[in-house]
Amino acid sequence: MAIYSERVMEHFMNPRNVGEIENPDGIGEVGNPICGDMMTFYIKVKDNRLDDVKFKTFGCGAAIAVSSMASEMAKGKTLDEVMKITPELVADELDGLPKQKLHCSNLGAQALHKAIENYRENHKKGKDNDRE
Amino acid sequence: MAIYSERVMEHFMNPRNVGEIENPDGIGEVGNPICGDMMTFYIKVKDNRLDDVKFKTFGCGAAIAVSSMASEMAKGKTLDEVMKITPELVADELDGLPKQKLHCSNLGAQALHKAIENYRENHKKGKDNDRE
Amino acid sequence: MKKVYLDNVSTTRLTVEVRQAMLPYFDENFGNPSCVHEWGDIAKEGIESARNQVAQLIGGTAEEIIFTGSGTESNNFAIKGLALAHQKKGKHIIISAIEHFSVLHSAKTLGKWGFDVSLVPVDKYGLVDPEDVRRRIRKDTILVSIMHANSEVGTIEPIEHISQITKESEVILHTDAIATAGTIPVNVQKLGVDALSLASNQFYGPKGAGALWLRQGVRINPLIDGGVQEDGRRAGTENVPAIIGSGKAAELAYDSMTTRIEHLVNLRDRLLSEIPSTIDHVVITGHPKHRLPGNASFCIEFIEGEAMLMLLNSKGIAITSGSACTSRALKASHVLIAMSIPHAIAQGSLLFGFGIDNSSEDVDYVLEVLPPIVEKLRQMSPLYSKFLKRGK
Amino acid sequence: MKKVYLDNVSTTRLTVEVRQAMLPYFDENFGNPSCVHEWGDIAKEGIESARNQVAQLIGGTAEEIIFTGSGTESNNFAIKGLALAHQKKGKHIIISAIEHFSVLHSAKTLGKWGFDVSLVPVDKYGLVDPEDVRRRIRKDTILVSIMHANSEVGTIEPIEHISQITKESEVILHTDAIATAGTIPVNVQKLGVDALSLASNQFYGPKGAGALWLRQGVRINPLIDGGVQEDGRRAGTENVPAIIGSGKAAELAYDSMTTRIEHLVNLRDRLLSEIPSTIDHVVITGHPKHRLPGNASFCIEFIEGEAMLMLLNSKGIAITSGSACTSRALKASHVLIAMSIPHAIAQGSLLFGFGIDNSSEDVDYVLEVLPPIVEKLRQMSPLYSKFLKRGK
Ligand SMILES: Cc1ncc(COP(=O)(O)O)c(C=O)c1O
Ligand SMILES: Cc1ncc(COP(=O)(O)O)c(C=O)c1O
């Protein structure tokens, strides 16, 4: 597709890390089908790093490519590193996105961050419990 | 020219009766160059008939064709017959004129009629003199 | 790779005859029709014979045809030109909720200019109820514009009934026949309309060639001012080759309409019956009977249209979608929404537009290729997994 | 019979390269650029590369080019679209008295919509005095539109000086460059304009392909509403082949401008010097120096233009005239009248427009054929006999 870079096309055609994680450590769900796109990210955390990342996405080619790229970028990184993955970084790694598709990269970064926040919330409870 | 009939083109390319008559019995001049067309008809009358008709015309193809056709139609006719030559008749004889050129046929008929009126005026004086 | 063009809704491929008819006008017949010389004459004769061909296609007279640069321009010209020419009588116009953007946004512009615009709703099949038009007509109503058919869902509107109502009320009726003229029989007298838009690239003619048919005696303001081309109603050097092509395309469409329709209906009906029987959770959009012959439109649940288009494209199949993601405005098709289809389902819109070049093998190929694509995307879809877990 | 086309003012013949570039887009590359599939991609890539070619021709950027259906549409779009978009600031616009009808009548329409239009006069050469523009600028002036060159008399206007004035007053400046873009160097930065109209059929490209260059950041209202083509500023399926052709024509014009100009100037200068020395009572119209390279325009006294055109046509020569009889409105050219040429003389207007295909033999042929035609018509002319009898 002329509007998409080759990397977008490659990730769209062969998305990495599609799927769900049983008993994930965190879940991040963003968007809704009314607006067009919806992404759910599942993460597994080990030693403060993302040991595994999976996603499910309802949306356009860009949304799927963004999900795939974001999951790749996040895998193996520390939680703090992942929190620094911005929409711009995802779009850059994809060699850019068309103007009207930039919101997809927002969703990708948001979903990742939400999954980590979700993990931290669960984990904090754990920690708090530990401390007690 | 697509806008003109073959007869218009034929009369335009080979106009009949172009010229002036020395000492004409009547002259009819209509139009003016500001509006686009100007016609001068010269007539010679013999036994109440147009013995000769000549014209000079400044104007478009239609104006020249109309002048030529009107002169042909008038030649040899009685004065009353010529007064019955209408713009429509001239246009019909030319197999029609484009809408925006119909005023040319008005000018042609007018110029003929004016020439006759001019003759009658001159002649009336003559007649009046005769009666005295 | 096999290539299957099934997007004849967006535009069609010129027939060889149309292209052949146009070529001399890009070459030695390049003159400007307004000119007083041979080159001008040849161009003028060409466009006048095209005018006859287009007039014949829709049962009008040549003098009533105004050539424009596109279907969109014809619609703008009709809506704005008629409204401005008749605003002394009133400033109220009525259009349907499923009009093409060229009508909708022209009406919106009129709104900015002080006109009042009423929308007529449609039912779940996309059909306008003529009585809904009647109810909206007021003393100051000057114009009603209802499309002849909606290309997105294929529904054909009851223009003959609507025109009875507009005639009673002495309101001008325009119809956007861009999806129908050249495809199904269109006769301005039978339809009873006062103005009708058409576009040649919808029936195997060139782009850049639209026309507005305007009933003799109906006043209109030009959209494009300037010279006296098109009787002073649409200025600018005529796009001669495109006009020639539209004339030829109109002639061919007129002559072969019945066989073309038969061919399209066969292909369309196969797809309309076999896609829902091959793929679960599919909604057919548009009217089951009053439907354009080449139009097969669906919503595939739980997945999104653009992604399907891209995977189909990777298999050589070209179609279109009314999903939000395929629109630059990122809004789901106003047509599907007006038909009360939920947003999430509208996102899965797919539109197959058959053309005269398509064959039964093309349908086979779609039926082979589409199910695994749907499956792949559903496997990725959080909506689908939710559905599997909890039901809808 | 010899055939000599000398009406390159009205339209030009496509070069072979332009036609070749267009042909695939009438064939397998027939897609709609808005579509999400391969056919759409190919069409989209085609028009984007054409956009670059057109931008380069005038020193603008691709994003600033809006494709339209004709030069006339570009002018309507600029005048109406800019006026409507900026009317909050004021409702006064300024144009010259010799603008093309597409500008004049657009301004007239604005007049009906409550705008106030001032006309700037020209001198006997058709030249606008920039100070006359300055004097007309008011607090509520929002738009000035002065053509870059007048195609009827060839005069090139001092746009660079005018733009200094409009910049000082922060008024938008549009120029109709339809007679110049692709013919002489046109650079929007040097000219200092904010909007510029051009049309490809003026420089050996196809009809149906105009463009408006609009400086980045300048707001405009669409003339044609609908889809989001051309960034939402000009709706309707793009006329892809015409756009492709305009791009190619722009590229060729850009690359060969110097040699083309040299060629045209040679032919033009011969005719400008030899017609008045062969035929008595001839007036050269337009500016002696600031003049389009291909333009040789005259008034032949005592006779009328259309009649000359028809006789020239019978000899295979195609030219044009600004006489009242060749206009459908039956009014003498407003350009000649604005230059204070008397009506009777304006009637004898003849306009030779040289093109790249013309040769020195064509000039010879005109010089052979024209004098007897003039003689024949003068012999028929009552004005000429009066002149011979009494003098002017
Ligand atoms: C019903 C209808 N109206 C208007 C249009 C606009 O036509 P265009 O984009 O060719 O100007 C279309 C295009 O498909 C259409 O289907
Ligand atoms: C200066 C100028 N402006 C506008 C136009 C109108 O162009 P078109 O008739 O191609 O739309 C012309 C046509 O020759 C022109 O010379």
Coordinates of C-alpha atoms in Angstrom, one line a residue, chain B residues 126-132:
Chain B
G126 CA -40.9 63.2 -58.5
K127 CA -44.5 62.0 -58.7
D128 CA -45.8 64.9 -56.7
N129 CA -44.0 67.1 -59.1
D130 CA -45.6 65.3 -62.0
R131 CA -49.1 65.8 -60.6
E132 CA -48.6 69.5 -60.1

